[in-house]
Tab-separated table of C-alpha atoms and ligand atoms in Angstrom:
chain	number	residue	atom	x	y	z
D	1	MET	CA	98.692	104.088	76.850
D	2	ILE	CA	96.637	102.050	79.408
D	3	SER	CA	95.234	103.370	82.685
D	4	VAL	CA	96.649	102.827	86.050
D	5	GLU	CA	93.901	100.607	87.128
D	6	ASP	CA	94.176	98.386	83.961
D	7	ALA	CA	97.979	98.101	84.467
D	8	GLN	CA	97.460	97.192	88.219
D	9	ALA	CA	95.054	94.446	87.343
D	10	LEU	CA	97.523	93.069	84.638
D	11	CYS	CA	100.515	93.335	87.147
D	12	LEU	CA	98.329	91.356	89.760
D	13	GLY	CA	97.703	88.696	87.135
D	14	LEU	CA	101.382	88.108	86.383
D	15	ILE	CA	102.480	87.215	89.865
D	16	ARG	CA	102.206	83.591	91.291
D	17	GLN	CA	101.351	83.041	94.953
D	18	THR	CA	104.124	81.621	97.036
D	19	GLY	CA	103.853	78.351	99.016
D	20	PRO	CA	103.691	77.902	102.932
D	21	ASP	CA	106.757	78.386	105.301
D	22	THR	CA	106.778	77.267	108.721
D	23	VAL	CA	108.863	79.556	111.036
D	24	PRO	CA	109.482	80.152	114.933
D	25	LEU	CA	106.889	82.413	116.137
D	26	ALA	CA	109.597	84.976	117.145
D	27	GLN	CA	110.126	85.387	113.426
D	28	GLY	CA	106.483	85.887	112.509
D	29	LEU	CA	106.279	89.522	112.713
D	30	GLY	CA	104.867	91.123	109.347
D	31	ARG	CA	104.625	87.658	107.806
D	32	THR	CA	101.326	86.684	106.216
D	33	LEU	CA	99.422	83.810	107.862
D	34	ALA	CA	99.004	81.192	105.280
D	35	ALA	CA	96.505	78.854	106.934
D	36	PRO	CA	93.764	79.168	109.612
D	37	LEU	CA	95.192	78.567	113.080
D	38	THR	CA	93.186	76.903	115.685
D	39	ALA	CA	93.743	77.479	119.687
D	40	ARG	CA	95.036	74.614	121.538
D	41	ARG	CA	93.390	75.372	124.744
D	42	ASP	CA	90.913	77.788	126.430
D	43	GLN	CA	92.403	81.227	127.657
D	44	PRO	CA	92.393	81.612	130.619
D	45	PRO	CA	92.388	77.763	130.872
D	46	PHE	CA	90.612	78.171	134.237
D	47	SER	CA	88.599	80.763	136.009
D	48	ALA	CA	91.242	83.231	137.032
D	49	SER	CA	91.481	85.982	139.791
D	50	ALA	CA	91.785	89.405	138.147
D	51	MET	CA	93.037	90.842	141.370
D	52	ASP	CA	95.058	90.203	144.564
D	53	GLY	CA	92.432	89.651	147.459
D	54	TYR	CA	90.343	86.805	148.969
D	55	ALA	CA	88.267	84.465	147.203
D	56	ILE	CA	84.780	83.951	149.051
D	57	LEU	CA	81.409	82.335	148.313
D	58	SER	CA	79.718	85.658	148.640
D	59	GLY	CA	75.951	84.659	149.360
D	60	ASP	CA	74.533	87.914	150.799
D	61	ALA	CA	77.651	89.164	152.419
D	62	ALA	CA	78.040	92.764	153.476
D	63	ARG	CA	80.255	95.201	155.113
D	64	GLY	CA	81.243	94.082	158.689
D	65	ASP	CA	81.040	90.300	157.564
D	66	VAL	CA	83.832	87.976	158.788
D	67	PHE	CA	85.503	85.168	157.025
D	68	THR	CA	88.241	82.630	157.993
D	69	VAL	CA	91.078	82.307	155.789
D	70	VAL	CA	91.449	78.577	155.106
D	71	GLY	CA	94.136	78.583	152.334
D	72	GLU	CA	96.106	80.267	149.686
D	73	ALA	CA	96.121	80.348	145.802
D	74	ALA	CA	98.854	81.830	143.899
D	75	ALA	CA	99.499	82.157	140.050
D	76	GLY	CA	100.621	78.803	139.070
D	77	HIS	CA	99.753	77.173	142.388
D	78	GLY	CA	95.963	76.664	142.913
D	79	TRP	CA	94.226	75.824	146.077
D	80	ALA	CA	92.836	72.191	145.970
D	81	GLY	CA	89.903	72.557	148.454
D	82	THR	CA	86.452	73.945	148.218
D	83	VAL	CA	85.536	77.293	149.599
D	84	GLY	CA	82.565	77.098	151.957
D	85	PRO	CA	80.264	79.782	153.688
D	86	SER	CA	82.124	82.077	155.839
D	87	GLN	CA	85.576	80.903	154.382
D	88	ALA	CA	88.069	82.773	152.319
D	89	VAL	CA	91.243	81.803	150.387
D	90	ARG	CA	93.982	84.235	150.240
D	91	ILE	CA	94.470	84.802	146.241
D	92	PHE	CA	96.641	86.634	143.852
D	93	THR	CA	96.098	87.982	140.519
D	94	GLY	CA	96.238	85.168	137.763
D	95	ALA	CA	95.662	82.332	140.366
D	96	PRO	CA	92.973	79.665	139.562
D	97	VAL	CA	89.846	80.561	141.494
D	98	PRO	CA	89.187	77.720	144.032
D	99	ALA	CA	85.813	75.600	143.879
D	100	GLY	CA	82.952	77.056	145.739
D	101	ALA	CA	84.218	80.579	145.516
D	102	ASP	CA	82.333	83.086	143.274
D	103	ARG	CA	83.866	86.475	143.900
D	104	VAL	CA	87.236	87.819	144.604
D	105	VAL	CA	87.271	90.829	147.266
D	106	ILE	CA	90.184	92.991	146.828
D	107	GLN	CA	92.629	93.259	149.721
D	108	GLU	CA	92.103	96.989	149.955
D	109	ASN	CA	88.255	96.281	150.989
D	110	VAL	CA	89.285	93.927	154.110
D	111	ASP	CA	90.813	94.033	157.549
D	112	ARG	CA	92.898	91.232	158.032
D	113	ASP	CA	93.557	90.002	161.763
D	114	GLY	CA	95.415	86.659	161.933
D	115	ASP	CA	93.186	84.031	160.113
D	116	THR	CA	90.277	86.154	159.728
D	117	ILE	CA	89.366	88.916	157.451
D	118	THR	CA	86.438	91.538	157.807
D	119	LEU	CA	84.905	93.151	154.989
D	120	THR	CA	85.255	96.977	155.110
D	121	GLU	CA	83.003	97.699	152.260
D	122	ASP	CA	79.738	96.290	150.755
D	123	LEU	CA	80.313	93.952	147.803
D	124	GLY	CA	80.195	95.832	144.487
D	125	GLN	CA	79.329	94.754	141.002
D	126	ASN	CA	82.616	93.517	140.067
D	127	ILE	CA	83.542	89.906	140.887
D	128	ASN	CA	87.027	90.343	139.915
D	129	ILE	CA	87.078	86.886	138.122
D	130	ARG	CA	87.942	86.042	134.480
D	131	PRO	CA	85.876	83.034	133.705
D	132	GLN	CA	87.558	80.147	131.812
D	133	GLY	CA	87.868	80.818	128.159
D	134	ALA	CA	86.889	84.609	128.565
D	135	ASP	CA	89.489	85.599	125.885
D	136	PHE	CA	89.195	82.702	123.633
D	137	LYS	CA	87.957	78.898	123.714
D	138	SER	CA	89.945	76.171	122.188
D	139	ASP	CA	87.815	76.227	119.249
D	140	PHE	CA	88.881	79.853	118.400
D	141	ILE	CA	90.371	80.145	114.788
D	142	LEU	CA	92.846	82.983	113.716
D	143	LYS	CA	91.597	83.507	109.940
D	144	ALA	CA	93.994	83.610	107.102
D	145	PRO	CA	95.351	85.557	105.218
D	146	ARG	CA	96.409	88.053	107.836
D	147	VAL	CA	99.448	90.066	108.145
D	148	LEU	CA	100.824	89.313	111.507
D	149	THR	CA	101.277	92.053	114.103
D	150	ALA	CA	103.211	92.131	117.632
D	151	ALA	CA	99.787	91.468	119.190
D	152	ASP	CA	98.951	88.522	116.982
D	153	LEU	CA	102.262	86.904	118.021
D	154	ALA	CA	101.217	87.151	121.567
D	155	LEU	CA	97.786	85.770	120.754
D	156	ILE	CA	99.294	82.976	118.897
D	157	ALA	CA	101.593	82.104	121.647
D	158	ALA	CA	98.673	82.072	124.127
D	159	MET	CA	97.207	79.544	121.639
D	160	ASN	CA	100.149	77.525	122.472
D	161	HIS	CA	101.685	77.395	119.066
D	162	ALA	CA	105.414	77.746	119.080
D	163	ASP	CA	105.535	77.807	115.193
D	164	VAL	CA	103.568	79.541	112.622
D	165	THR	CA	102.860	78.793	108.962
D	166	VAL	CA	103.080	81.845	106.718
D	167	ALA	CA	103.533	82.578	103.132
D	168	ARG	CA	107.040	82.118	101.939
D	169	ARG	CA	108.724	85.414	101.418
D	170	VAL	CA	108.448	86.460	97.709
D	171	LYS	CA	111.760	86.633	96.280
D	172	VAL	CA	112.343	90.032	94.277
D	173	ALA	CA	115.465	90.804	92.411
D	174	LEU	CA	116.368	94.322	91.924
D	175	ILE	CA	118.548	95.305	89.033
D	176	SER	CA	119.726	99.063	88.494
D	177	THR	CA	120.700	99.765	84.932
D	178	GLY	CA	122.751	102.493	83.389
D	179	ASP	CA	126.351	103.494	82.993
D	180	GLU	CA	125.892	106.635	85.097
D	181	LEU	CA	125.293	104.767	88.271
D	182	ILE	CA	127.681	103.900	90.960
D	183	MET	CA	126.730	102.638	94.473
D	184	PRO	CA	127.024	105.011	97.388
D	185	GLY	CA	130.364	105.596	99.150
D	186	GLY	CA	132.145	105.052	95.818
D	187	THR	CA	133.990	107.648	93.890
D	188	PRO	CA	131.792	108.687	90.930
D	189	THR	CA	133.382	110.400	87.898
D	190	PRO	CA	132.110	113.815	86.925
D	191	ASP	CA	129.321	112.273	84.689
D	192	GLN	CA	128.089	109.640	87.192
D	193	ILE	CA	125.345	109.842	89.806
D	194	ILE	CA	124.486	107.610	92.841
D	195	ALA	CA	122.175	104.635	92.473
D	196	SER	CA	119.629	105.697	95.103
D	197	ASN	CA	116.368	104.050	93.974
D	198	VAL	CA	117.353	100.508	94.804
D	199	PHE	CA	117.608	101.580	98.625
D	200	ALA	CA	113.970	102.756	98.677
D	201	LEU	CA	112.688	99.732	97.043
D	202	GLN	CA	114.697	97.383	98.962
D	203	ALA	CA	113.403	98.830	102.067
D	204	MET	CA	109.588	99.062	101.002
D	205	LEU	CA	109.975	95.305	100.002
D	206	THR	CA	111.609	94.226	103.216
D	207	GLN	CA	108.771	96.058	105.179
D	208	SER	CA	106.179	94.338	102.906
D	209	GLY	CA	107.276	90.915	103.636
D	210	ALA	CA	109.366	90.282	100.466
D	211	GLU	CA	112.903	88.995	100.280
D	212	PRO	CA	114.613	91.580	98.071
D	213	LEU	CA	118.157	90.826	96.459
D	214	VAL	CA	119.980	93.718	95.104
D	215	LEU	CA	122.056	92.725	92.081
D	216	PRO	CA	125.071	94.457	90.495
D	217	ILE	CA	124.347	97.485	88.439
D	218	ALA	CA	123.995	96.692	84.837
D	219	PRO	CA	125.831	98.908	82.519
D	220	ASP	CA	124.321	100.029	79.312
D	221	THR	CA	125.188	97.114	77.180
D	222	PRO	CA	122.848	94.290	76.017
D	223	GLU	CA	125.367	91.670	77.160
D	224	ALA	CA	125.672	93.231	80.802
D	225	LEU	CA	121.771	93.227	80.902
D	226	ASP	CA	121.482	89.842	79.905
D	227	ALA	CA	123.950	88.489	82.377
D	228	VAL	CA	122.356	90.144	85.234
D	229	LEU	CA	118.784	88.991	84.334
D	230	MET	CA	120.312	85.467	84.123
D	231	GLN	CA	121.950	85.986	87.762
D	232	ALA	CA	118.280	86.825	88.876
D	233	ALA	CA	116.671	83.783	87.317
D	234	GLU	CA	119.288	81.566	88.942
D	235	TRP	CA	118.672	83.098	92.344
D	236	GLY	CA	115.067	81.729	91.693
D	237	ALA	CA	113.375	85.132	91.663
D	238	ASP	CA	109.482	85.048	91.803
D	239	LEU	CA	109.776	88.846	90.487
D	240	ILE	CA	112.445	90.514	88.498
D	241	VAL	CA	112.534	94.365	88.782
D	242	THR	CA	114.718	96.486	86.477
D	243	ILE	CA	115.233	100.136	87.335
D	244	GLY	CA	115.675	102.602	84.571
D	245	GLY	CA	116.242	102.091	80.789
D	246	ALA	CA	112.543	101.877	80.281
D	247	SER	CA	112.028	104.798	78.139
D	248	VAL	CA	112.724	105.432	74.465
D	249	GLY	CA	116.187	106.645	74.220
D	250	ASP	CA	119.012	104.860	72.396
D	251	HIS	CA	120.484	103.507	75.811
D	252	ASP	CA	117.064	102.523	77.174
D	253	LEU	CA	117.719	98.682	76.670
D	254	VAL	CA	115.422	97.092	79.082
D	255	ALA	CA	112.538	96.269	76.688
D	256	PRO	CA	114.552	94.383	74.041
D	257	ALA	CA	116.582	92.572	76.852
D	258	LEU	CA	113.349	91.214	78.288
D	259	ASP	CA	112.304	90.264	74.735
D	260	ARG	CA	115.484	88.390	74.185
D	261	PHE	CA	115.187	86.679	77.694
D	262	GLY	CA	111.650	85.361	76.480
D	263	VAL	CA	109.374	87.477	78.581
D	264	THR	CA	106.053	87.878	77.076
D	265	ARG	CA	105.320	91.695	77.684
D	266	SER	CA	101.916	92.403	79.057
D	267	PHE	CA	102.174	96.218	78.752
D	268	HIS	CA	104.623	99.060	78.212
D	269	LYS	CA	103.603	102.555	79.170
D	270	ILE	CA	100.845	103.852	81.190
D	271	ALA	CA	98.768	107.002	81.281
D	272	MET	CA	100.301	108.126	84.590
D	273	ARG	CA	102.678	110.780	85.975
D	274	PRO	CA	105.192	110.057	87.137
D	275	GLY	CA	105.928	106.613	85.730
D	276	LYS	CA	104.893	106.764	82.157
D	277	PRO	CA	107.526	104.104	80.679
D	278	LEU	CA	106.492	101.352	83.332
D	279	MET	CA	106.425	97.856	81.751
D	280	ALA	CA	105.527	94.360	82.858
D	281	GLY	CA	105.557	90.860	81.745
D	282	ALA	CA	106.195	87.328	82.564
D	283	LYS	CA	108.156	84.239	81.667
D	284	GLY	CA	106.744	81.073	83.057
D	285	ASP	CA	106.086	81.562	86.719
D	286	THR	CA	108.480	84.672	86.877
D	287	ALA	CA	106.984	87.995	86.721
D	288	PHE	CA	108.837	91.033	85.423
D	289	LEU	CA	108.287	94.754	86.170
D	290	GLY	CA	110.457	97.458	84.498
D	291	LEU	CA	110.308	100.604	86.610
D	292	PRO	CA	111.226	104.030	85.061
D	293	GLY	CA	114.716	105.288	86.320
D	294	ASN	CA	113.661	108.741	87.755
D	295	PRO	CA	113.668	108.080	91.525
D	296	VAL	CA	110.207	109.490	92.325
D	297	SER	CA	108.970	107.519	89.379
D	298	ALA	CA	110.585	104.369	90.564
D	299	VAL	CA	109.265	104.699	94.245
D	300	VAL	CA	105.782	105.855	93.192
D	301	CYS	CA	105.355	102.801	90.725
D	302	GLY	CA	106.620	100.784	93.668
D	303	HIS	CA	103.782	101.865	95.901
D	304	LEU	CA	101.076	101.605	93.044
D	305	PHE	CA	102.362	98.251	91.324
D	306	LEU	CA	105.253	96.482	93.036
D	307	LEU	CA	104.023	96.357	96.643
D	308	PRO	CA	100.519	95.160	95.406
D	309	MET	CA	102.189	92.321	93.362
D	310	VAL	CA	104.253	91.330	96.501
D	311	ARG	CA	101.022	91.302	98.552
D	312	ARG	CA	99.200	89.226	96.174
D	313	ALA	CA	102.071	86.839	95.870
D	314	LEU	CA	101.763	86.450	99.761
D	315	GLY	CA	97.918	85.549	99.297
D	316	GLN	CA	96.742	88.809	100.825
D	317	THR	CA	93.413	89.812	99.391
D	318	ASP	CA	93.160	93.662	100.045
D	319	VAL	CA	96.327	94.522	97.940
D	320	LEU	CA	95.958	97.734	96.233
D	321	PRO	CA	96.903	101.146	98.032
D	322	LYS	CA	93.870	102.489	99.935
D	323	GLY	CA	92.743	106.064	98.947
D	324	ARG	CA	91.236	108.504	101.555
D	325	THR	CA	89.516	111.761	100.965
D	326	ALA	CA	91.268	115.029	101.986
D	327	ARG	CA	90.143	118.598	101.495
D	328	LEU	CA	92.674	120.806	99.529
D	329	ALA	CA	94.557	123.364	101.550
D	330	ALA	CA	95.303	125.470	98.169
D	331	PRO	CA	93.828	125.401	94.700
D	332	LEU	CA	95.116	123.388	91.927
D	333	PRO	CA	95.088	124.041	88.179
D	334	LYS	CA	93.449	121.654	85.913
D	335	GLY	CA	95.057	118.292	85.463
D	336	GLY	CA	96.372	116.835	82.358
D	337	PRO	CA	96.190	113.789	80.095
D	338	ARG	CA	97.819	111.173	82.541
D	339	ALA	CA	96.687	110.463	85.959
D	340	HIS	CA	98.992	112.548	88.362
D	341	TYR	CA	100.300	111.171	91.610
D	342	MET	CA	101.462	114.396	93.108
D	343	ARG	CA	103.874	114.392	96.106
D	344	ALA	CA	101.978	115.977	99.025
D	345	VAL	CA	101.506	116.509	102.771
D	346	PHE	CA	98.368	115.631	104.541
D	347	ASP	CA	97.282	116.517	107.912
D	348	GLU	CA	94.555	115.167	110.292
D	349	GLY	CA	93.153	118.428	111.397
D	350	ASP	CA	90.542	118.584	114.194
D	351	THR	CA	87.592	118.774	111.855
D	352	SER	CA	88.816	117.674	108.499
D	353	ARG	CA	91.697	115.945	106.846
D	354	THR	CA	93.784	118.566	104.556
D	355	VAL	CA	96.287	118.114	101.887
D	356	THR	CA	98.944	120.412	100.301
D	357	ALA	CA	100.714	119.431	97.182
D	358	PHE	CA	104.398	120.486	96.978
D	359	ASP	CA	105.084	123.091	94.242
D	360	LYS	CA	107.958	121.076	92.799
D	361	GLN	CA	106.700	118.005	91.081
D	362	ASP	CA	109.921	116.922	88.982
D	363	SER	CA	109.985	113.083	89.238
D	364	SER	CA	113.931	113.454	89.865
D	365	MET	CA	113.472	115.047	93.341
D	366	LEU	CA	114.272	113.006	96.304
D	367	THR	CA	113.993	115.780	98.608
D	368	VAL	CA	110.345	116.365	97.818
D	369	LEU	CA	109.585	112.720	98.070
D	370	ALA	CA	111.392	112.452	101.444
D	371	ASP	CA	109.099	115.129	102.933
D	372	ALA	CA	105.975	113.843	101.257
D	373	ASN	CA	103.487	111.619	103.389
D	374	CYS	CA	101.142	110.968	100.551
D	375	LEU	CA	100.291	110.988	96.868
D	376	LEU	CA	97.521	113.237	95.844
D	377	LEU	CA	95.690	111.854	92.855
D	378	ARG	CA	94.509	114.206	89.990
D	379	PRO	CA	92.512	111.857	87.631
D	380	ILE	CA	93.036	112.301	83.814
D	381	GLY	CA	91.548	115.570	82.683
D	382	ASP	CA	90.630	116.598	86.047
D	383	GLY	CA	89.169	120.204	86.331
D	384	PRO	CA	90.678	123.069	88.253
D	385	LYS	CA	90.169	122.544	92.151
D	386	ASP	CA	89.516	125.217	94.732
D	387	THR	CA	90.679	125.312	98.409
D	388	GLY	CA	88.307	122.998	100.420
D	389	ASP	CA	87.585	120.585	97.435
D	390	PRO	CA	87.728	117.032	98.099
D	391	VAL	CA	90.535	114.900	96.571
D	392	THR	CA	91.891	111.310	96.877
D	393	ILE	CA	95.205	110.803	98.676
D	394	TYR	CA	97.228	107.770	99.245
D	395	PRO	CA	99.231	107.758	102.209
D	396	ILE	CA	103.002	106.556	101.710
I	401	LIG	N1	111.736	111.320	74.439
I	401	LIG	C1	111.205	111.035	75.551
I	401	LIG	N2	112.073	110.891	76.704
I	401	LIG	C2	111.583	110.368	77.779
I	401	LIG	C3	110.207	110.070	78.148
I	401	LIG	C4	109.437	110.020	76.917
I	401	LIG	O1	108.431	109.649	76.876
I	401	LIG	N3	109.988	110.376	75.682
I	401	LIG	N4	109.928	109.600	79.261
I	401	LIG	C5	110.551	110.328	80.464
I	401	LIG	C6	109.953	109.852	81.646
I	401	LIG	S1	108.411	110.118	82.028
I	401	LIG	C7	110.785	109.030	82.475
I	401	LIG	S2	110.095	108.593	83.984
I	401	LIG	C8	112.256	108.930	82.044
I	401	LIG	C9	112.460	107.365	82.525
I	401	LIG	O2	113.132	106.773	81.767
I	401	LIG	P1	113.999	105.520	81.968
I	401	LIG	O3	113.307	104.421	82.683
I	401	LIG	O4	114.454	105.057	80.623
I	401	LIG	O5	115.078	105.986	82.933
I	401	LIG	P2	116.537	106.404	82.659
I	401	LIG	O6	116.772	107.197	81.596
I	401	LIG	O7	117.368	105.365	82.699
I	401	LIG	O8	116.867	107.140	83.922
I	401	LIG	C10	116.012	108.432	84.211
I	401	LIG	C11	116.787	109.319	85.208
I	401	LIG	O9	116.785	108.516	86.435
I	401	LIG	C12	118.211	108.303	86.753
I	401	LIG	N5	118.301	107.197	87.459
I	401	LIG	C13	118.148	105.905	86.669
I	401	LIG	N6	118.416	104.848	87.494
I	401	LIG	C14	118.557	105.308	88.831
I	401	LIG	C15	118.916	104.634	89.945
I	401	LIG	N7	118.874	103.501	90.224
I	401	LIG	N8	119.092	105.671	91.096
I	401	LIG	C16	119.028	107.166	90.945
I	401	LIG	N9	118.878	107.661	89.647
I	401	LIG	C17	118.678	106.768	88.639
I	401	LIG	C18	119.049	108.459	85.431
I	401	LIG	O10	120.319	108.871	85.703
I	401	LIG	C19	118.274	109.701	84.651
I	401	LIG	O11	118.452	110.824	85.210
I	401	LIG	O12	112.526	109.018	80.723
I	401	LIG	C20	111.946	110.292	80.268
I	401	LIG	N10	112.523	110.428	78.935
I	402	LIG	O1	106.692	109.634	84.254
I	402	LIG	MO1	108.289	110.104	84.387
I	402	LIG	O2	108.037	108.749	85.365
I	402	LIG	O3	107.403	111.507	84.905
I	402	LIG	O4	109.134	111.091	85.239
């Protein structure tokens, strides 16, 4: 059995990067910027007032000085003249600062009487002007790759781009396998259970910028599995993910089905708990990942292998889950021969981050997984741990 790290490296080597896709900016959230983007103008494009007040040429002006109001500048409507000594232009937040003026005095600090204002305070440090290009200049470049956030969309809009070139969503086909499965809302026979894994995986994929397609459940026959794999290929999947049937039982049909399909197997079985029966391979440009059927195993493998493959396909660089250190809130017995990713809850305390593993670690338990906010890693052969000992956790 290979290690988690080796399996992750092999998985990342199997997936091809998707090409570019240009989309309207409003559809850019969460997409991965595929090429550097250069600003088309300075922001602000002119020196702009940061406050409502009066633009003046300040010289050595002080409290009690009087200025004549000679014009008005509003956002979207500048004043075309030049401000001279003892002159003021009424100005509003966002308006271009007129030529000659070097400061905006806020209106709270003047008395206005007709066309004159009198300073009621000495001038402070703040000139209340945002210089042209203070936010960014027209040579500003937003670097790629970058997963676009809401703030990024506003920034790109301010750079005057209506569209954005992102990585095409990676197409991931999800195939649940097993005679025992029925979709939620149906009427199961006494021996059936509800296909649940695919809903977690579909959501995780969507959140990560993939385009998932949930295919019909494949019953436990070679013909049914072959037919659904063919459907996935015809859809143009970049990555075909099977769920279940990965282990060694008589009804675990996925490995032979992938062989028949012409998939070159990269590995099968890893030194990990949960997730031992994981398999991966490729056929041409299509990658294959065979997830174990146990719900927790499928989701944990989704975090550790599937999502990194998606991120790699989108051209992202930092694709593996990031470990953090936390202190154990309770002792743990010694670890086993497989790396154990325990379901746990971490808490950002005032002085240190603490983590508590759940007592129940059965890989079928969705209630435990749903209450977990991290995976607590016990490396292979880890010794017993005491309260307060540092461990690595992966937020999920
Ligand atoms: N003799 C051995 N038996 C098993 C081994 C082993 O090494 N030797 N490994 C165990 C481990 S670890 C796991 S994990 C499971 C996974 O096996 P499979 O990938 O073949 O999964 P299935 O047998 O198809 O299903 C396991 C379990 O999960 C349920 N399941 C399957 N698909 C779904 C789904 N889409 N949604 C919800 N639940 C699902 C299924 O009904 C089973 O209860 O094998 C162990 N056995
Ligand atoms: O490794 Mo299985 O994935 O423990 O339940």
